[in-house]
Structures are given as structure tokens and as C-alpha cells.
Short mmCIF file of C-alpha atoms in Angstrom, two decimals:
data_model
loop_
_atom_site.label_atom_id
_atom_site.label_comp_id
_atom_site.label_asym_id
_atom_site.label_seq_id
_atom_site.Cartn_x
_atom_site.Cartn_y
_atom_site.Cartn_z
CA UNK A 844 272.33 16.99 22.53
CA UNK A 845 274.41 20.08 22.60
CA UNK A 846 274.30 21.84 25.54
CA UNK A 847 272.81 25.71 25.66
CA UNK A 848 273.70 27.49 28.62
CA UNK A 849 271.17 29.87 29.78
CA UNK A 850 273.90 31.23 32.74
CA UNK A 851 276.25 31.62 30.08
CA UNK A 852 274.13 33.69 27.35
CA UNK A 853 272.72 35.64 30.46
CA UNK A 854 276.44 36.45 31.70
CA UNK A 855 277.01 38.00 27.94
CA UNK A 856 274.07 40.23 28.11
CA UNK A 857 274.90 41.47 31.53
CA UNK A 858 278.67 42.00 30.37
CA UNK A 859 277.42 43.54 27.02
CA UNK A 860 274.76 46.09 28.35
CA UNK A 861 277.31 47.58 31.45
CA UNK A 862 280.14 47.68 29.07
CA UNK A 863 278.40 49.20 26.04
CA UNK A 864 276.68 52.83 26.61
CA UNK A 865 273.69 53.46 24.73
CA UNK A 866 271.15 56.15 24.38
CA UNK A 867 268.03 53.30 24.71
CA UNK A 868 266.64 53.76 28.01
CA UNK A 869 265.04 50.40 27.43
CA UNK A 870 268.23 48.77 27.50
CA UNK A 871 268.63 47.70 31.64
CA UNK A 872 270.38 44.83 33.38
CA UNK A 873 268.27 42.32 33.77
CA UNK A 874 266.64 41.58 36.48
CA UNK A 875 267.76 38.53 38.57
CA UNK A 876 265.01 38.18 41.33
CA UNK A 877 262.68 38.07 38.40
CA UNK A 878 264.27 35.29 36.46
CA UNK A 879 264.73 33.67 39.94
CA UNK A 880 261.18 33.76 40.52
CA UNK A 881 260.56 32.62 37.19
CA UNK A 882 262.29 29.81 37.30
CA UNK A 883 260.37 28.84 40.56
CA UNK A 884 257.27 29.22 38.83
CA UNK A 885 258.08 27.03 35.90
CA UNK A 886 259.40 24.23 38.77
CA UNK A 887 256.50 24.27 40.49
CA UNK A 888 254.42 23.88 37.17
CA UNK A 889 256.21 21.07 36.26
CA UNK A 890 255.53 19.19 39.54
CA UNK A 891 251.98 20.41 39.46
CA UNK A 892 251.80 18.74 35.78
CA UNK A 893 253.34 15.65 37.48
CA UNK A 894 250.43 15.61 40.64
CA UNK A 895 247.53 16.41 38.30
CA UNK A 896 247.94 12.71 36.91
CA UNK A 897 248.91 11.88 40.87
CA UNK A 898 252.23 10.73 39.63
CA UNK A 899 253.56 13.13 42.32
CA UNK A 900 253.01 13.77 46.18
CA UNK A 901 256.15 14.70 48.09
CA UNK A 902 258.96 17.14 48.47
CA UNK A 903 260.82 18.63 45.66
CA UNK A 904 264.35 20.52 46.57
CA UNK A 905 266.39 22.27 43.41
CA UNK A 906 270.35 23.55 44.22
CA UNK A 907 271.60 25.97 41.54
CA UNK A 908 275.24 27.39 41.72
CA UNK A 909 275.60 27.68 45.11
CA UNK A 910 271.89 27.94 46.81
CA UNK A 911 268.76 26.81 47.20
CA UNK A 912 266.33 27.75 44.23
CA UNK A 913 263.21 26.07 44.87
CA UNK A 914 262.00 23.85 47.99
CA UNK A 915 257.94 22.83 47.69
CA UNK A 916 255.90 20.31 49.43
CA UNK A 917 253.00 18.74 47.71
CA UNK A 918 249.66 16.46 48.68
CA UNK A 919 249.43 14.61 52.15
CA UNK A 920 251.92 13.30 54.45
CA UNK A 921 248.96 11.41 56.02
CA UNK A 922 246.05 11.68 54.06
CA UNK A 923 243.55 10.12 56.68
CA UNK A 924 244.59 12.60 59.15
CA UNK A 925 244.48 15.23 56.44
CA UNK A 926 248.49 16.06 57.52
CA UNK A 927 250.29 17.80 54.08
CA UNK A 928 253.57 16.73 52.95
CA UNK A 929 256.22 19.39 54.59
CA UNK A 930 259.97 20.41 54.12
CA UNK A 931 260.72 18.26 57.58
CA UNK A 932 258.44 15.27 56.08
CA UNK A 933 260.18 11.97 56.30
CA UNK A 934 260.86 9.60 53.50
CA UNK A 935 262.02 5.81 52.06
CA UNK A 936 264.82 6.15 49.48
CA UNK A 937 264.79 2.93 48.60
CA UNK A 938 267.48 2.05 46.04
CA UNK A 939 269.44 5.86 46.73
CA UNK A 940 270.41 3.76 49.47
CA UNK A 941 273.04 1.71 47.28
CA UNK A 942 274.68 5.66 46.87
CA UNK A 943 275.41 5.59 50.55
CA UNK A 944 276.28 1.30 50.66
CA UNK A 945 279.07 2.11 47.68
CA UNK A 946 280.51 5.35 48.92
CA UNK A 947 281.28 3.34 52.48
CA UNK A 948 282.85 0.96 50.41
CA UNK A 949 285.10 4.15 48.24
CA UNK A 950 286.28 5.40 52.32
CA UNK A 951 287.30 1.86 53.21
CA UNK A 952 289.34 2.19 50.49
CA UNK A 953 291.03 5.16 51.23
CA UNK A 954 291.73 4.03 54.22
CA UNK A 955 293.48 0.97 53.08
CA UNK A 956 291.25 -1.42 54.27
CA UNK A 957 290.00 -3.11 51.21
CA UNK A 958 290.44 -2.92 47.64
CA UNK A 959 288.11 -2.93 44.80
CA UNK A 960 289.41 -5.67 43.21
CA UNK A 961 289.44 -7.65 46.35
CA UNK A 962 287.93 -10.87 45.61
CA UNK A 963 284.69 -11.47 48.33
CA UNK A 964 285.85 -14.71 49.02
CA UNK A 965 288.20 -12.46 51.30
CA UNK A 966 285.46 -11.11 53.35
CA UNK A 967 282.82 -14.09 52.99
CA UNK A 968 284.97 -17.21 52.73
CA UNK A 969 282.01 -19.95 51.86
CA UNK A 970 280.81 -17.93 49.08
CA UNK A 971 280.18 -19.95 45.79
CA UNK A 972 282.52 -18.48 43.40
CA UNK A 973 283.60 -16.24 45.55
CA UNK A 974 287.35 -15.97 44.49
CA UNK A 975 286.18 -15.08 41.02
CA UNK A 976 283.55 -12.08 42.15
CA UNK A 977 285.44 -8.93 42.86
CA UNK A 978 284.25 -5.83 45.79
CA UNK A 979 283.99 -4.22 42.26
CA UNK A 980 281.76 -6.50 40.44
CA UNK A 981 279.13 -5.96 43.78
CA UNK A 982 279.47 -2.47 43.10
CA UNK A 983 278.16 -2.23 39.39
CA UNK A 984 276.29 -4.78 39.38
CA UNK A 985 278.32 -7.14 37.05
CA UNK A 986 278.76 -10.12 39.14
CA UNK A 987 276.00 -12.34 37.67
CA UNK A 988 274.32 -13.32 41.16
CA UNK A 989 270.52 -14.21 41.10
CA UNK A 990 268.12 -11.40 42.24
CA UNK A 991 266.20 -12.05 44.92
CA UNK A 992 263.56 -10.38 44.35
CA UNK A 993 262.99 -13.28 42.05
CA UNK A 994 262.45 -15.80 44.88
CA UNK A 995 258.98 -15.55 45.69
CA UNK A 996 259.70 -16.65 49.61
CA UNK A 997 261.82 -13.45 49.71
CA UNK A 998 259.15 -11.39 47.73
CA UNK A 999 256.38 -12.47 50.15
CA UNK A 1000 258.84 -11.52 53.25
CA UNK A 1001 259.10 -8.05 52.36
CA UNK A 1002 255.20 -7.82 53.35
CA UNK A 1003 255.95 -8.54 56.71
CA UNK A 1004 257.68 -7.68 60.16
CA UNK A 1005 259.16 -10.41 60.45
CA UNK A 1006 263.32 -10.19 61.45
CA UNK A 1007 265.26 -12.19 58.76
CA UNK A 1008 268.76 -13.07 59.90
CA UNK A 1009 271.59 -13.05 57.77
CA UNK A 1010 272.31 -16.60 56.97
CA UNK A 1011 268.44 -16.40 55.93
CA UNK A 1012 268.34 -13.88 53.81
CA UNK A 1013 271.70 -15.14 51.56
CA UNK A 1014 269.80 -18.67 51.65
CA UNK A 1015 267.46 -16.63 49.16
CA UNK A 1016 270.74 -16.19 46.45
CA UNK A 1017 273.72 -17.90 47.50
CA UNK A 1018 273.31 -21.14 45.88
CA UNK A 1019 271.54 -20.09 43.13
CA UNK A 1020 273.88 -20.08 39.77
CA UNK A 1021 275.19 -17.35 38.04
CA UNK A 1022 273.54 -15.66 35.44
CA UNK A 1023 276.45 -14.93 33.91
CA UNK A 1024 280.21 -14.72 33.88
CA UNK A 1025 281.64 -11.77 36.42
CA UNK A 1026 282.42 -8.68 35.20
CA UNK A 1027 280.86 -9.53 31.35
CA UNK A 1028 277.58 -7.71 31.61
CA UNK A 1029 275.37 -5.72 33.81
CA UNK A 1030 272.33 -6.64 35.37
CA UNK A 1031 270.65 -4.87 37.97
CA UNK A 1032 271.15 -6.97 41.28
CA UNK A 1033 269.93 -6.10 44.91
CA UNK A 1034 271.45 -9.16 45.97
CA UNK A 1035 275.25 -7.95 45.15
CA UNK A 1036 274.77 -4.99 47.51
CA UNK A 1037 273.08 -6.90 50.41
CA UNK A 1038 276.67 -8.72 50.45
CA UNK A 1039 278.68 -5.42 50.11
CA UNK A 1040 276.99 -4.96 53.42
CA UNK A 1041 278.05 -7.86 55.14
CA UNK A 1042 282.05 -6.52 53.41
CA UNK A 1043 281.29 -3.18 55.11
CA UNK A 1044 280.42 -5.02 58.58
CA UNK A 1045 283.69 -7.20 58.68
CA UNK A 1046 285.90 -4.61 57.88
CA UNK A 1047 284.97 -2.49 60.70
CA UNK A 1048 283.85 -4.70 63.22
CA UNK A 1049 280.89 -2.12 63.20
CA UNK A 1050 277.05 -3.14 61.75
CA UNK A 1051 276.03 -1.74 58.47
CA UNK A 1052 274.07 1.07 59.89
CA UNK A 1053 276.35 2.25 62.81
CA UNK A 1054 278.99 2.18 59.59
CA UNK A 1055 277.32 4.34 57.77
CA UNK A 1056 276.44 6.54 60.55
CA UNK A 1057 279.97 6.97 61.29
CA UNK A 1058 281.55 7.53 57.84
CA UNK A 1059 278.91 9.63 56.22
CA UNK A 1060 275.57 10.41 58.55
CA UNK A 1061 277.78 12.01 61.12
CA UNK A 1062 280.28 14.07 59.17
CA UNK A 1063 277.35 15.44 57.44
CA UNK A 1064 274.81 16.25 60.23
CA UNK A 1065 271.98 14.23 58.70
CA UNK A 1066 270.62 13.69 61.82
CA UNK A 1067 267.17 13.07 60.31
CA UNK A 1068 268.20 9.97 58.31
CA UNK A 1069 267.86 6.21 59.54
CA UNK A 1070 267.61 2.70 58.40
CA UNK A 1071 264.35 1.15 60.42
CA UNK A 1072 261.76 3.06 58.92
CA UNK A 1073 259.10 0.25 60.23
CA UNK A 1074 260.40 1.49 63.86
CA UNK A 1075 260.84 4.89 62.93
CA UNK A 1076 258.17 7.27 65.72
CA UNK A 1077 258.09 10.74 63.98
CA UNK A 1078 255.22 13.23 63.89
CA UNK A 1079 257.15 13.69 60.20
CA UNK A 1080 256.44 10.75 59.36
CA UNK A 1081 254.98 9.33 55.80
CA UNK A 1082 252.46 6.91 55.00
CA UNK A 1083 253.39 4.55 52.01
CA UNK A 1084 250.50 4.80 49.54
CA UNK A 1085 250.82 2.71 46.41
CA UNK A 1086 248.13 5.20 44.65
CA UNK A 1087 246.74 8.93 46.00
CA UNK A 1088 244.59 11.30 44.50
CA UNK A 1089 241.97 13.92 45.09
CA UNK A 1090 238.90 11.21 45.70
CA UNK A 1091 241.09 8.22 46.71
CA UNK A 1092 244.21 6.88 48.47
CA UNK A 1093 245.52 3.02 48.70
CA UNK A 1094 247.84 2.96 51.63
CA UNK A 1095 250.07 -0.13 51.45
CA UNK A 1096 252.92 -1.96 53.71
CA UNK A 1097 256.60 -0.73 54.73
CA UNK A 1098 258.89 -2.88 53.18
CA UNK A 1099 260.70 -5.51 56.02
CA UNK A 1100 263.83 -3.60 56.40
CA UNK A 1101 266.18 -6.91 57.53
CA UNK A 1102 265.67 -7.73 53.98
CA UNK A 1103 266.04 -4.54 52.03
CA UNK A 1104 269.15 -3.56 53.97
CA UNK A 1105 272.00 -2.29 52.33
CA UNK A 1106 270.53 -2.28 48.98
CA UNK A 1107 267.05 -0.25 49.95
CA UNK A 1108 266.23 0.25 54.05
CA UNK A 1109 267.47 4.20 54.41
CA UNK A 1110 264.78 6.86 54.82
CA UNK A 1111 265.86 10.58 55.03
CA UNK A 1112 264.66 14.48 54.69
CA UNK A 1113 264.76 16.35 51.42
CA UNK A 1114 267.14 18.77 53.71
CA UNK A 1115 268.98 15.81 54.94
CA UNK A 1116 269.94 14.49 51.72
CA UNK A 1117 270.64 18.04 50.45
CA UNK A 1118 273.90 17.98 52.97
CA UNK A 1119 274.62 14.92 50.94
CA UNK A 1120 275.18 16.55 47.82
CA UNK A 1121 276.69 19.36 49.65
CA UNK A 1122 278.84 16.35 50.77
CA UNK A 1123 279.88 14.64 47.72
CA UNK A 1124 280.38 18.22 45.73
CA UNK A 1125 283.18 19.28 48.37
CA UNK A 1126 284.64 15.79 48.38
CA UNK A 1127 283.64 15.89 52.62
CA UNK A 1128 283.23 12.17 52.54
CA UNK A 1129 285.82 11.17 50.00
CA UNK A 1130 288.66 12.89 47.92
CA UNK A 1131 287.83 14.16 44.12
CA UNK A 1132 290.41 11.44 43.29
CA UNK A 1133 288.11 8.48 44.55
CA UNK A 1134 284.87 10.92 43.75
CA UNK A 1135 285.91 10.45 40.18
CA UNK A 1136 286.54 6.77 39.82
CA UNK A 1137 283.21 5.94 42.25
CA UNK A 1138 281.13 8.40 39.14
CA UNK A 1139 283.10 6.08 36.01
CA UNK A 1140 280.53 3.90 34.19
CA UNK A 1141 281.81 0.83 34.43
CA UNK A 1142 279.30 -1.43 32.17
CA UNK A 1143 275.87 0.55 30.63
CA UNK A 1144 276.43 3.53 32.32
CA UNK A 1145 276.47 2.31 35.82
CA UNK A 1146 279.35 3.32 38.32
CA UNK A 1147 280.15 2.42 42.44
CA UNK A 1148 276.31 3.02 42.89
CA UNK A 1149 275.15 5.22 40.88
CA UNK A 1150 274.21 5.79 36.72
CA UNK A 1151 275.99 8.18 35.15
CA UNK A 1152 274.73 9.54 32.19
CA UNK A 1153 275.25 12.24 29.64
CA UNK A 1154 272.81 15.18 29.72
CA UNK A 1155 272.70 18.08 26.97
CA UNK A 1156 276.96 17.59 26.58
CA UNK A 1157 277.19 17.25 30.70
CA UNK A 1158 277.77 14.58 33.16
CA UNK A 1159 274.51 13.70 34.84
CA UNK A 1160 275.21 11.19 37.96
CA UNK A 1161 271.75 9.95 39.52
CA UNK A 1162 270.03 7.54 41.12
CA UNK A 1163 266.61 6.43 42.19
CA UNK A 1164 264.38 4.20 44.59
CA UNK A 1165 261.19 2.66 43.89
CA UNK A 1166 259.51 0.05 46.45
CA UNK A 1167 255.52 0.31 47.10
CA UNK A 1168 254.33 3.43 48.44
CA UNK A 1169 258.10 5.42 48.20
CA UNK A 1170 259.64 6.55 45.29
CA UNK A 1171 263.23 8.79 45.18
CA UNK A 1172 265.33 10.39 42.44
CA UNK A 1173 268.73 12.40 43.46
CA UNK A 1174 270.64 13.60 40.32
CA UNK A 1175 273.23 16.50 39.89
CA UNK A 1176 275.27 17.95 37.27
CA UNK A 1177 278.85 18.74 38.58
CA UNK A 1178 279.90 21.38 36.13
CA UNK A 1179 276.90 23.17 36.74
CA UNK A 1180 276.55 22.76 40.41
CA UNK A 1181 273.10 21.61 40.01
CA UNK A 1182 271.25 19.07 42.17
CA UNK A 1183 267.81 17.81 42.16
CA UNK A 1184 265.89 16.04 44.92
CA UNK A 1185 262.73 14.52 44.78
CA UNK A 1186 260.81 12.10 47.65
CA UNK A 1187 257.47 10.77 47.08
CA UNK A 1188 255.08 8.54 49.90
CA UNK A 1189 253.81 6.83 46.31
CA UNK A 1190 254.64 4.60 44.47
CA UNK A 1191 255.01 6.58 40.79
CA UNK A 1192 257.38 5.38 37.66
CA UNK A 1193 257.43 8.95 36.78
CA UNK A 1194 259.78 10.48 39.29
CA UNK A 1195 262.74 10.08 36.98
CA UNK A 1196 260.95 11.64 34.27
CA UNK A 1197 259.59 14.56 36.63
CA UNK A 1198 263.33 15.20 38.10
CA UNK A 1199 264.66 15.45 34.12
CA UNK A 1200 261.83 17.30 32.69
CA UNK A 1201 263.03 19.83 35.89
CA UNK A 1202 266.75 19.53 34.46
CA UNK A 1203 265.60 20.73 31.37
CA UNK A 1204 264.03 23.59 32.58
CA UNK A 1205 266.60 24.95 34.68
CA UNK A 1206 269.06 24.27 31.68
CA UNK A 1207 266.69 25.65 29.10
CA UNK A 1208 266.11 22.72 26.94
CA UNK A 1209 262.43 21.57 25.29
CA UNK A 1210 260.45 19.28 27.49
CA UNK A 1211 256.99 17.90 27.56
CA UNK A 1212 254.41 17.65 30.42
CA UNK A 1213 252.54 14.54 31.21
CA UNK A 1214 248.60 14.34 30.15
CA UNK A 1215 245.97 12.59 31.87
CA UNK A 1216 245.45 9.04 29.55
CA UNK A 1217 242.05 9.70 27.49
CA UNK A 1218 239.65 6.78 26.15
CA UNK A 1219 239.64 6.30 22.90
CA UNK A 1220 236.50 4.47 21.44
CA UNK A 1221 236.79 1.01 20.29
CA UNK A 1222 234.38 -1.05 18.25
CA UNK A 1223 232.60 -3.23 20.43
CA UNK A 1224 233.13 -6.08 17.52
CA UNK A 1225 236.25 -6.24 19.64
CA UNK A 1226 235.32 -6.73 22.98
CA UNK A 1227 234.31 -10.34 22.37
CA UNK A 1228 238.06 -11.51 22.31
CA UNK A 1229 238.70 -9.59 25.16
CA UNK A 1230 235.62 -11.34 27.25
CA UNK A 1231 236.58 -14.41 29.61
CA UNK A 1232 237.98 -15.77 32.73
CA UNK A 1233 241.70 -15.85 33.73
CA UNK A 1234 243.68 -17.51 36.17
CA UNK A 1235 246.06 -15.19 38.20
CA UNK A 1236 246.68 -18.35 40.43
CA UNK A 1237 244.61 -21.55 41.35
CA UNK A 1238 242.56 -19.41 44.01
CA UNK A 1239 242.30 -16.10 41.83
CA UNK A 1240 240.78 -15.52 38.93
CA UNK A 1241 239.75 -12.14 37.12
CA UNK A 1242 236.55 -12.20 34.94
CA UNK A 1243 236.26 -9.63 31.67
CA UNK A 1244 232.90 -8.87 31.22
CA UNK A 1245 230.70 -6.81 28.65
CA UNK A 1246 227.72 -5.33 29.71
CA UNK A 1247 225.63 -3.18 27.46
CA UNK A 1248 228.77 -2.30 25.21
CA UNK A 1249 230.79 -1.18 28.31
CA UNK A 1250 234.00 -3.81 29.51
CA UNK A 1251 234.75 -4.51 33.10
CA UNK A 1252 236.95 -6.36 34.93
CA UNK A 1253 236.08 -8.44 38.18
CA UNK A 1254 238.57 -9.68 40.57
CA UNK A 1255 237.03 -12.84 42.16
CA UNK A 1256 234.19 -11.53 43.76
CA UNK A 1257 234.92 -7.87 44.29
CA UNK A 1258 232.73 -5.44 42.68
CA UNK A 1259 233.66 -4.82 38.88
CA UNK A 1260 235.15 -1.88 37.78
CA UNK A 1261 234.56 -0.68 34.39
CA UNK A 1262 237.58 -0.55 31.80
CA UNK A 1263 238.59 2.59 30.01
CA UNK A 1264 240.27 1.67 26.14
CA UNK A 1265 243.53 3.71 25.87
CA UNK A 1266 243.97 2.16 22.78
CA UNK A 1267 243.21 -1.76 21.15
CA UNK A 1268 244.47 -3.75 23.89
CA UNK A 1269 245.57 -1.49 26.67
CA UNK A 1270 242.81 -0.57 29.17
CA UNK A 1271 243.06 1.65 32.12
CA UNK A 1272 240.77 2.31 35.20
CA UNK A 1273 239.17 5.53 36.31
CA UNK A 1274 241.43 6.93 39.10
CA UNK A 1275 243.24 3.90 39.91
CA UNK A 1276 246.92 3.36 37.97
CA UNK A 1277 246.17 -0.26 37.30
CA UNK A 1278 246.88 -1.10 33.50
CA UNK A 1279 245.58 -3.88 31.48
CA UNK A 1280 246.20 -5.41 28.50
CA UNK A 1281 245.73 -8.12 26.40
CA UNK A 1282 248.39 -10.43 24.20
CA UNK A 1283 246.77 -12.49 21.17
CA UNK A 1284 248.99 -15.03 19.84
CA UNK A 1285 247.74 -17.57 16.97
CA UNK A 1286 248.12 -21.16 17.93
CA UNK A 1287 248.37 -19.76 21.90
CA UNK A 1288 246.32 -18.98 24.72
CA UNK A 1289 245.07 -15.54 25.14
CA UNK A 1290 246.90 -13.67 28.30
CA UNK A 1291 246.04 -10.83 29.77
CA UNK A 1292 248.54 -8.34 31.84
CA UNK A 1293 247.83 -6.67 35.07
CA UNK A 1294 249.96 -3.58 36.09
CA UNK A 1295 249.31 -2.01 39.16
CA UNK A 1296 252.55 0.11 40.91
CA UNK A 1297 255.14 -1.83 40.82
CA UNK A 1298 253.56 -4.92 40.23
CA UNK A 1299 252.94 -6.60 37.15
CA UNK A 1300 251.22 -10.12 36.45
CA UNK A 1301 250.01 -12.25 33.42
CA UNK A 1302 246.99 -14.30 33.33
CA UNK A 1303 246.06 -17.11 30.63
CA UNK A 1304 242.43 -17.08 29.24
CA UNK A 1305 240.57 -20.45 30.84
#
């Protein structure tokens, strides 16, 4: 999309009106700390547009050519103790994390310690394949090793306390084959930056966290960001929820952070990680030289940890985080000095969305604002397909029922909850963001789909 710059056009009018006299009295500069206040107005409507379908309950923080336009706090930091979200409140990044893993990697480089095309089998000997997978490959996620978030021993792991050692968490991947040639295609891969972590460990003799510390926390004065956020004693504190609203709030667990590590354990400030970008933009960390290559797509638009995309005929370079109850999105446009932050204690696959709609604003571009989902009436002919038992698991099973023309849905024995038709197939519950729908196939069993967060799972009709 071509790019309109609303600094640019305002720049002419300014230079127009003070070198042009005119008689019009009408004709005056314009005034700045009204636009700025505009603009802060139209920010905060587009987060409140965002929260009024509780798809947003954090901190927001907007940098605009060299300060601080807009810094808001929204819904509770602690909603049983009734404490708000604050500028001080503390937050999981989740996957931003991999930002801070890779740009480690970019100094070790400039120091001459590694190289990016330094095969791991350098740094992790026993590695299967490991002469063939490159530092590089870990880094944008084109090295073909198995996810494991797909192993559900590793998945179920994350739900708990327990400490996972090293050896036990690359039991979960190592041996696992390839899902594809290195350096042929992307695929998204936690597992590639857990071992960029174990890299970052033997070259410095240091752990992954005091590393980190010392190459980027420290230089930076982020002296509110961490890794053990299960650990972590802070009256700024947040509590995970994987839904909040007005009338309810579903708290769920911190993540195990011995297993999201290097690819998802930091937590931070919205000021904290505003010295970041401060960081990055003055090349503090690392030189514009190595900057540059670390913000180069290498495959689909994904760099040394981080996406880089194109934005109205600009360089947008961004990334997220997303695990239950914490949701992140850090993006900034270079050429325009512009840098977004957003931290939520839910879990919400809108935060992307919010943080561009914001972009758009601020770079005066059309956007749209999210609208509550609305139930659409269905004829009840319908519901009888929809009617039925399915099995989740051996021990689980979720009953569709119709009761006087209304459907609900019944997990084991828990109380039912009455479905909402967003349109034929898709259901939704009253303030809850669990979706459902159904999948009819001739010649197969009927399945049904249960979204809730960030989980999703399918159910055949008994």
C-alpha cells in the first residue's frame, strides 16, 4: 500500500502558512498539542475497542519521533484483589523472548566468537544432523527440527513446577526426524531456539540468563526484566488469566519456565522493554551493520528473531508472544522512529491486530475496530445434526443438546451452557471466548471443534 505521511503533509502546511503572508486571519499554524492530544485520544479508542470484546487488558506504550506519545494501563493486574493494570505492572513476553535469544547470538558474533554459518554440531557435538544445521538455520527457523510443543509429555510439563533438566527437555526433539531439509523452508520451531540457548551457554561459559543479563539487560538498565516469572515476588506482579471481563475472569497456570527457556521464559515492563527499542534504534547492543543483517527476511519474512514485514511502503520489524494467560506484540518502523508496545495478563489472538490497527492510526491509514460477535438465528431443522455425544478422550466426552429450540453444550457433567449461532456451524458462548464448530463430511464421522485461548481440539460424533 503506498505510504501517506501525515508528518510529511503536516511539515508542508506549517512551511506553507509561515512562508506565505496572507490577509485570512483564519489561516494559523497548527496547533501541535492538539493533534498530540488527538492522536492520544484515537489510541486509547482503539484499545478501548479492543477491551470492550476483552481482547485487551494490559499496558499499551506508543514512541513517535523521538518521545513518548501515549502510555495507558487497562483492566486488572489482579482482578481478585481488585489491583488495576499499571505503567510498573509486570509481564510474560513469551515468544519476544526469541528477539533477545537471537540478538545474543548477533554480539557473539561481533565478537568473533561464533559464526552464523557455524554448523551446531560445533557447539552440541551428539546432535543428529548436526553438521548439516547451521547457528543460522536455529535462527529463522529453517532447520526442519520437530516442535515440541507437539509432544504431548512436553505439553503436559508446561502445567507444572516441575525443574526439567537439559538432557530432558532435548529428549522431547532430538531424535525425532526432520521435517524437512535445512535451510529449504520455514516452519515455526521453539525447539531450534531452546538449542541456540544451550550455543549461547558454551560460548561464554555463562548460563542463558546471566548471558543475556550481561550483553543486553545490563547495558540497557532493564532492571525490571527476568526469566523465572514462576519465582518472580513483585507487588507488580500479573496474574495469567486465559479469559477476563466485566462479570468473569479464568485465571490459569504460569508456564514451567525450564521448558520455555530461551524460546519463551522472559517477563519485563512496558518501560523496560521501551529501553529496548531505544536500544536496538541507536545500535547500543549491536552495530547498524549486524542490526541490518539480524532485520533481513531470510525465508517468509522471518529474520535472526524477528518478522519483518512491509507496512504502507515501510519496513515493519515485529514480534509477538502468546502462551495462556500472556500475550505480547513489540513492532517498530525504523524510518519513522515509531515503536509500539503492547503486554496483556490474557491470553487474546488479537494483540497483533490491536498493535497494527494502532500503526495505522498514527500513520493515517483506514482501519477497522473489532465488534462484539452477534447471534444470528438458525432454523432449528438444523440443530438435529448438530445434537450428540463426542469423545474429547476415553474419559471426556461433551454432549450437544437441544432443549426447547435452544443448543447447549455439556462437558461431562458440568452444568450446560447454552450455544450462541454465529453463523451455520460456528457457535460461540456468552462471555466466555470458547468457539465451536462443527465439520460434516459425507461418508465420515461428524467432528466437532473446540477453541478455547490457545487451545484447540476435535471431537468425533459417538
Amino acid at each position: 500500500m503506498r505510504h501517506q505521511s501525515y508528518i510529511f503533509v503536516l511539515g508542508c502546511m506549517i512551511f506553507m502558512f509561515s512562508t506565505f503572508s496572507s490577509p485570512l486571519k483564519a489561516q494559523t499554524k497548527p496547533n501541535v498539542s492538539n493533534i498530540s492530544q488527538e492522536r492520544k485520544k484515537e489510541i486509547d479508542s482503539i484499545i478501548q475497542a479492543f477491551a470492550a470484546v476483552n481482547k485487551f487488558n494490559g499496558t499499551a506504550l506508543v514512541h513517535y519521533q523521538n518521545k513518548t506519545i501515549f502510555e495507558k494501563s487497562y483492566g486488572w493486574q489482579n482482578a481478585e484483589k481488585k489491583i488495576p493494570n499499571q505503567d510498573k505492572s509486570v509481564y510474560q513476553i513469551a515468544s519476544l523472548t526469541k528477539s533477545f535469544t537471537a540478538l545474543t547470538i548477533v554480539k557473539l558474533s561481533e565478537e568473533g566468537k561464533l559464526s552464523f554459518k557455524d554448523p551446531i554440531s560445533k557447539f552440541i557435538p551428539d546432535y543428529p544432523r548436526g553438521k548439516e544445521i547451521t547457528i543460522e538455520h536455529l535462527l529463522t527457523h529453517s532447520s526442519g527440527i520437530y516442535e515440541a510443543l507437539r509432544n504431548k509429555e512436553y505439553f503436559r510439563l508446561l502445567h507444572t513446577g516441575e525443574t526439567i533438566t537439559q538432557s530432558k527437555e532435548l529428549s522431547f526433539f532430538k531424535n525425532e526426524p526432520l521435517d524437512f531439509e535445512p535451510g529449504t523452508q520455514f516452519s515455526y520451531t521453539n525447539s531450534g531456539y531452546i538449542l541456540l540457548g544451550i550455543i549461547i551457554e558454551k560460548v561464554t561459559g555463562l548460563s542463558y540468563e546471566d548471558a543475556v543479563r550481561k550483553i543486553i539487560l545490563n547495558p540497557l538498565k532493564m532492571t525490571h526484566t527476568g526469566f523465572d516469572y514462576l519465582a518472580l515476588k513483585s507487588p507488580y506482579k500479573t496474574v495469567p488469566y486465559s479469559y477476563i471481563s466485566k462479570t468473569k475472569q479464568d485465571k490459569t497456570e504460569i508456564w514451567n519456565p525450564t521448558l520455555t527457556g530461551p524460546a519463551g521464559q522472559i517477563y519485563s515492563t512496558a518501560e523496560d522493554l521501551y529501553k529496548y527499542y531505544k536500544g536496538l534504534r541507536d545500535y547500543t547492543i549491536v552495530s547498524k551493520e549486524s542490526f541490518k543483517k539480524a532485520t533481513t527476511p531470510y525465508l517468509s519474512g522471518y529474520a535472526y528473531g524477528w518478522f519483518v514485514d512491509d507496512l504502507y511502503g515501510k519496513k515493519l520489524i515485529n514480534h509477538g508472544g502468546n502462551i495462556e494467560g500472556s500475550t505480547s506484540y513489540f513492532a517498530m518502523l525504523p524510518d519513522e522512529d515509531l515503536c509500539i508496545i503492547l503486554l496483556n495478563n490474557i491470553t487474546s489472538k488479537k494483540l497483533e491486530k490491536a498493535g497494527n490497527t494502532i500503526l495505522a492510526a498514527i500513520l493515517r491509514q483506514p482501519y477497522t475496530l473489532p465488534q462484539p460477535k452477534k447471534e444470528v438465528t438458525l432454523s432449528t431443522d438444523l440443530f438435529k445434526k448438530y445434537v450428540g455425544n463426542y469423545a474429547l478422550s476415553d474419559d471426556h466426552i461433551v454432549h450437544i443438546l437441544n432443549e426447547n429450540g435452544q443448543l447447549f453444550i455439556q462437558n461431562d457433567n458440568d452444568p450446560k451452557v447454552r450455544m450462541l449461532a454465529e453463523k451455520k456451524d460456528v457457535f460461540f458462548l456468552q462471555d466466555d471466548d470458547m468457539e465451536i464448530s462443527f465439520t460434516f463430511k459425507k461418508g465420515e464421522k461428524d467432528v466437532i471443534m473446540i477453541k478455547k485461548g490457545l487451545s484447540s481440539k476435535t471431537a468425533e460424533k459417538l
